CSV table of C-alpha atoms in Angstrom, one decimal:
chain,number,residue,atom,x,y,z
U,151,LEU,CA,0.0,0.0,0.0
U,152,LYS,CA,1.7,3.1,-1.2
U,153,LEU,CA,-0.2,6.4,-0.8
U,154,ASP,CA,0.8,9.7,-2.3
U,155,GLY,CA,-0.8,12.6,-4.2
U,156,LYS,CA,-3.9,12.9,-2.0
U,157,SER,CA,-4.4,14.2,1.5
U,158,TYR,CA,-6.4,11.1,2.5
U,159,TYR,CA,-7.6,7.8,1.1
U,160,THR,CA,-10.8,5.9,2.0
U,161,PHE,CA,-11.4,2.1,2.3
U,162,GLY,CA,-14.7,0.3,2.2
U,163,ARG,CA,-17.3,-1.6,0.1
U,164,ASN,CA,-18.8,1.4,-1.7
U,165,ASP,CA,-16.9,1.9,-5.0
U,166,GLU,CA,-18.5,5.3,-5.6
U,167,ILE,CA,-16.9,6.9,-2.6
U,168,CYS,CA,-13.9,4.7,-1.6
U,169,ASP,CA,-10.4,4.8,-3.1
U,170,PHE,CA,-9.8,1.1,-2.1
U,171,THR,CA,-12.7,-1.3,-2.2
U,172,ASP,CA,-13.3,-4.8,-0.8
U,173,SER,CA,-16.6,-6.6,-1.3
U,174,HIS,CA,-16.3,-8.8,1.8
U,175,SER,CA,-19.5,-8.8,3.9
U,176,SER,CA,-17.6,-7.7,7.0
U,177,VAL,CA,-16.4,-4.6,5.3
U,178,SER,CA,-18.5,-1.5,5.9
U,179,ARG,CA,-19.5,0.7,3.0
U,180,LEU,CA,-17.1,3.4,4.3
U,181,HIS,CA,-14.8,1.5,6.6
U,182,ALA,CA,-11.6,3.4,7.3
U,183,ALA,CA,-9.4,6.2,6.0
U,184,VAL,CA,-5.7,6.8,5.8
U,185,VAL,CA,-4.8,10.5,6.4
U,186,HIS,CA,-1.6,12.3,5.6
U,187,HIS,CA,-0.6,14.5,8.5
U,188,THR,CA,1.2,17.8,8.0
U,189,ASP,CA,4.3,16.3,9.6
U,190,GLY,CA,4.5,13.7,6.8
U,191,ARG,CA,3.3,10.7,8.8
U,192,LEU,CA,0.3,8.5,7.9
U,193,TYR,CA,-2.6,7.7,10.3
U,194,LEU,CA,-5.3,5.1,9.9
U,195,ILE,CA,-8.8,6.0,11.2
U,196,ASP,CA,-11.5,3.5,11.8
U,197,LEU,CA,-14.8,5.2,10.7
U,198,ALA,CA,-17.1,3.4,13.2
U,199,ALA,CA,-16.9,0.2,11.1
U,200,ARG,CA,-19.2,-2.5,12.5
U,201,HIS,CA,-16.6,-5.3,12.3
U,202,GLY,CA,-13.5,-3.2,13.2
U,203,THR,CA,-10.2,-2.3,11.6
U,204,PHE,CA,-7.0,-4.1,12.6
U,205,VAL,CA,-3.3,-3.1,12.5
U,206,ASN,CA,-0.8,-5.9,13.0
U,207,GLY,CA,-3.6,-8.1,14.3
U,208,LYS,CA,-4.8,-5.6,16.9
U,209,LYS,CA,-8.2,-3.9,16.7
U,210,ILE,CA,-7.9,-0.1,16.7
U,211,GLU,CA,-10.2,2.4,18.5
U,212,LYS,CA,-12.9,4.0,16.3
U,213,HIS,CA,-12.3,7.6,15.3
U,214,LYS,CA,-8.8,7.6,17.0
U,215,PRO,CA,-5.9,8.1,14.5
U,216,THR,CA,-3.4,5.3,14.6
U,217,LEU,CA,0.1,5.7,13.3
U,218,ILE,CA,1.0,3.6,10.3
U,219,THR,CA,4.7,2.8,9.6
U,220,SER,CA,6.4,0.8,6.9
U,221,GLY,CA,5.4,-2.8,7.2
U,222,SER,CA,2.2,-2.2,9.1
U,223,LYS,CA,-0.4,-4.7,8.1
U,224,ILE,CA,-3.9,-3.3,7.8
U,225,LYS,CA,-7.0,-5.5,7.7
U,226,LEU,CA,-10.7,-4.5,7.4
U,227,GLY,CA,-13.1,-6.6,9.4
U,228,GLN,CA,-12.7,-10.3,8.6
U,229,ALA,CA,-11.8,-9.8,4.9
U,230,GLU,CA,-9.1,-12.0,3.5
U,231,ARG,CA,-7.3,-9.1,1.8
U,232,SER,CA,-4.8,-7.1,3.8
U,233,TYR,CA,-2.7,-4.0,3.1
U,234,VAL,CA,0.9,-3.4,4.0
U,235,GLY,CA,2.3,0.1,4.4
U,236,LYS,CA,5.3,1.1,2.3
U,237,GLY,CA,7.6,4.1,2.5
U,238,CYS,CA,5.8,5.4,5.6
U,239,ARG,CA,7.6,8.0,7.8
U,240,GLU,CA,8.6,6.4,11.0
U,241,GLY,CA,8.3,7.5,14.6
U,242,PRO,CA,5.5,8.6,17.0
U,243,SER,CA,3.7,11.9,16.7
U,244,LYS,CA,2.5,14.2,19.4
U,245,GLU,CA,-0.6,14.8,17.3
U,246,ALA,CA,-2.0,11.2,17.5
U,247,GLY,CA,-5.0,11.2,19.7
U,248,ALA,CA,-4.7,14.9,20.6
U,249,GLY,CA,-7.7,16.2,22.4
U,250,ASP,CA,-8.9,12.7,23.5
U,251,GLY,CA,-10.9,12.9,26.7
U,252,LYS,CA,-11.9,16.5,26.4
U,253,LYS,CA,-15.5,17.4,26.6
U,254,ARG,CA,-16.8,18.1,23.0
U,255,ALA,CA,-19.1,20.9,22.2
U,256,HIS,CA,-20.6,22.1,18.9
U,257,GLU,CA,-22.2,19.9,16.2
U,258,SER,CA,-19.5,20.9,13.7
U,259,GLY,CA,-17.1,18.7,15.8
U,260,HIS,CA,-15.8,21.6,17.9
U,261,GLU,CA,-13.8,20.8,21.0
U,262,SER,CA,-14.2,22.9,24.1
U,263,GLY,CA,-11.2,24.1,26.2
U,264,LYS,CA,-8.2,26.3,25.4
U,265,ASP,CA,-5.4,25.1,23.1
U,266,SER,CA,-2.3,26.5,21.5
U,267,SER,CA,-2.7,26.6,17.7
U,268,ALA,CA,0.9,27.7,17.4
U,269,LYS,CA,2.1,24.4,19.0
U,270,ARG,CA,-0.2,22.4,16.7
U,271,ALA,CA,0.6,24.1,13.5
U,272,LYS,CA,3.4,22.3,11.6
U,273,ASP,CA,6.0,23.9,9.3
U,274,GLY,CA,4.4,24.5,5.9
U,275,GLY,CA,0.9,23.9,7.1
U,276,PRO,CA,-1.8,26.5,7.8
U,277,GLU,CA,-2.5,27.6,11.4
U,278,THR,CA,-6.2,28.1,10.6
U,279,VAL,CA,-8.6,27.1,7.9
U,280,ARG,CA,-12.1,28.4,7.0
U,281,CYS,CA,-14.7,25.8,6.0
U,282,LEU,CA,-18.3,25.2,5.2
U,283,HIS,CA,-19.8,21.9,6.3
U,284,LEU,CA,-23.0,20.0,5.9
U,285,LEU,CA,-24.0,17.5,8.7
U,286,VAL,CA,-26.5,14.7,8.7
U,287,LYS,CA,-27.2,13.1,12.0
U,288,HIS,CA,-28.3,9.6,12.8
U,289,LYS,CA,-29.6,7.8,15.8
U,290,ASN,CA,-26.1,7.0,17.1
U,291,SER,CA,-25.0,10.7,17.0
U,292,ARG,CA,-24.0,12.1,20.4
U,293,ARG,CA,-27.1,14.4,20.2
U,294,PRO,CA,-29.7,12.8,17.9
U,295,SER,CA,-31.8,15.9,17.4
U,296,SER,CA,-31.5,19.1,15.5
U,297,TRP,CA,-33.3,22.2,14.3
U,298,LYS,CA,-34.7,20.1,11.5
U,299,GLU,CA,-35.8,17.0,13.5
U,300,GLU,CA,-36.6,16.8,17.2
U,301,LYS,CA,-35.9,13.1,17.3
U,302,ILE,CA,-33.6,11.4,14.8
U,303,THR,CA,-34.1,7.7,14.1
U,304,ARG,CA,-32.3,7.1,10.8
U,305,SER,CA,-29.4,4.7,10.7
U,306,GLN,CA,-25.8,5.6,10.1
U,307,ASP,CA,-26.0,3.9,6.7
U,308,GLU,CA,-29.0,6.1,5.8
U,309,ALA,CA,-27.2,9.2,6.9
U,310,GLU,CA,-24.2,8.2,4.7
U,311,THR,CA,-26.5,7.7,1.7
U,312,MET,CA,-28.0,11.1,2.2
U,313,VAL,CA,-24.6,12.8,2.4
U,314,VAL,CA,-23.3,10.9,-0.7
U,315,ASN,CA,-26.3,12.2,-2.7
U,316,PHE,CA,-26.0,15.7,-1.3
U,317,ARG,CA,-22.3,15.7,-2.5
U,318,LYS,CA,-23.4,14.6,-5.9
U,319,ASP,CA,-26.0,17.4,-6.0
U,320,ILE,CA,-23.4,20.0,-5.1
U,321,MET,CA,-20.9,18.8,-7.7
U,322,ALA,CA,-23.6,18.8,-10.4
U,323,GLU,CA,-24.8,22.3,-9.5
U,324,ALA,CA,-21.2,23.6,-9.3
U,325,GLU,CA,-20.4,22.0,-12.7
U,326,LYS,CA,-23.4,23.7,-14.2
U,327,THR,CA,-23.0,27.2,-12.7
U,328,GLY,CA,-19.3,27.3,-11.9
U,329,HIS,CA,-20.0,28.3,-8.3
U,330,MET,CA,-19.1,25.6,-5.8
U,331,GLU,CA,-19.4,27.8,-2.7
U,332,LYS,CA,-22.9,29.0,-3.6
U,333,ALA,CA,-24.0,25.4,-4.4
U,334,PHE,CA,-22.8,24.2,-1.1
U,335,LYS,CA,-24.3,27.0,0.9
U,336,ASP,CA,-27.7,26.7,-0.7
U,337,LEU,CA,-27.9,23.0,0.1
U,338,ALA,CA,-26.4,23.3,3.6
U,339,THR,CA,-29.0,26.0,4.5
U,340,LYS,CA,-31.8,23.6,3.7
U,341,GLU,CA,-30.3,20.2,4.7
U,342,SER,CA,-27.6,20.5,7.3
U,343,HIS,CA,-28.5,19.4,10.9
U,344,CYS,CA,-25.9,21.8,12.4
U,345,SER,CA,-27.0,25.2,13.6
U,346,SER,CA,-24.5,26.6,11.1
U,347,ALA,CA,-27.1,25.8,8.4
U,348,HIS,CA,-28.5,29.3,9.0
U,349,LYS,CA,-25.1,30.6,7.7
U,350,GLY,CA,-24.9,28.3,4.8
U,351,GLY,CA,-22.8,25.8,6.8
U,352,ASP,CA,-20.1,28.4,7.4
U,353,LEU,CA,-18.0,27.6,10.5
U,354,GLY,CA,-15.7,30.6,10.1
U,355,SER,CA,-12.0,30.2,10.6
U,356,PHE,CA,-10.7,27.8,13.3
U,357,PRO,CA,-7.2,26.6,14.4
U,358,ARG,CA,-6.1,23.1,15.1
U,359,GLY,CA,-7.4,21.6,18.4
U,360,LYS,CA,-10.9,23.0,18.1
U,361,MET,CA,-12.6,20.3,16.2
U,362,GLN,CA,-13.0,16.5,16.6
U,363,LYS,CA,-9.9,14.8,15.3
U,364,THR,CA,-11.4,13.2,12.1
U,365,PHE,CA,-13.0,16.5,11.2
U,366,GLU,CA,-9.8,18.4,11.8
U,367,GLU,CA,-7.6,16.1,9.9
U,368,CYS,CA,-9.9,16.3,6.8
U,369,ALA,CA,-10.4,20.1,7.0
U,370,PHE,CA,-6.6,20.8,7.3
U,371,GLY,CA,-5.8,18.2,4.6
U,372,LEU,CA,-8.1,19.8,2.0
U,373,LYS,CA,-6.8,22.3,-0.6
U,374,VAL,CA,-8.5,25.7,-0.8
U,375,GLY,CA,-11.7,25.2,-2.9
U,376,GLU,CA,-11.6,21.4,-2.4
U,377,LEU,CA,-14.7,19.4,-1.5
U,378,SER,CA,-14.2,16.4,0.8
U,379,GLN,CA,-15.5,12.9,0.6
U,380,ILE,CA,-17.8,12.0,3.5
U,381,VAL,CA,-16.4,12.4,7.0
U,382,TYR,CA,-17.5,10.7,10.2
U,383,SER,CA,-17.5,12.3,13.6
U,384,ASP,CA,-19.3,11.7,16.9
U,385,SER,CA,-21.9,14.3,15.6
U,386,GLY,CA,-22.8,12.4,12.5
U,387,VAL,CA,-21.8,12.3,8.8
U,388,HIS,CA,-20.3,15.4,7.1
U,389,ILE,CA,-19.0,16.9,3.9
U,390,ILE,CA,-16.6,19.8,4.1
U,391,LEU,CA,-15.6,22.6,1.6
U,392,ARG,CA,-12.5,24.5,2.5
U,393,LEU,CA,-12.7,28.2,1.7
U,394,LYS,CA,-9.4,29.5,3.0
């Protein structure tokens, strides 16, 4: 498994949204992601896969970045296929698991508490980003209610399908009009379960350490103007558009 050229790669059963696919029944539609950190290291994130993700035979925690080094063997669920890391930067990173155990706040994936963005910003990487996001909650979200729905009962798979379709709608509208930001804001205003929907999904600018880890890694890994694939957090299922 050699990964370069993209900020992150996704693994799962759904060939429409995943970079690497496996049709085994124990593999979730969107199972895991490998993310390039700004320090050059690679981290594997289990995206709440039902049958787990394993590194060197050990099951990793969901939503917690796990460092991948050369020779690391990755297995999805009980699938026969496995992946082996090649050319990965070695050594631990202070960023792995940063913010774990802190009380989390806003639906966007915001973490409460003070933090030093200067310490977290790596050479060559931005100290802050500005993003739009669209969130769809499901029954296992940490707060399964929103301004749109008082009680949310949909499954995580249903939420994922909704976000995949919303992403297609945004891409189609942007291709037609040439205005990705407007297409995103128009849809987020109507469909996002986050209170930021009233601002077109605009989260403003934020530094590292203020969002849930999976959300942060994706947001800081995007190029300006780039639309993410779907992203999981404790709040639900997101798509993110980086503005600055």
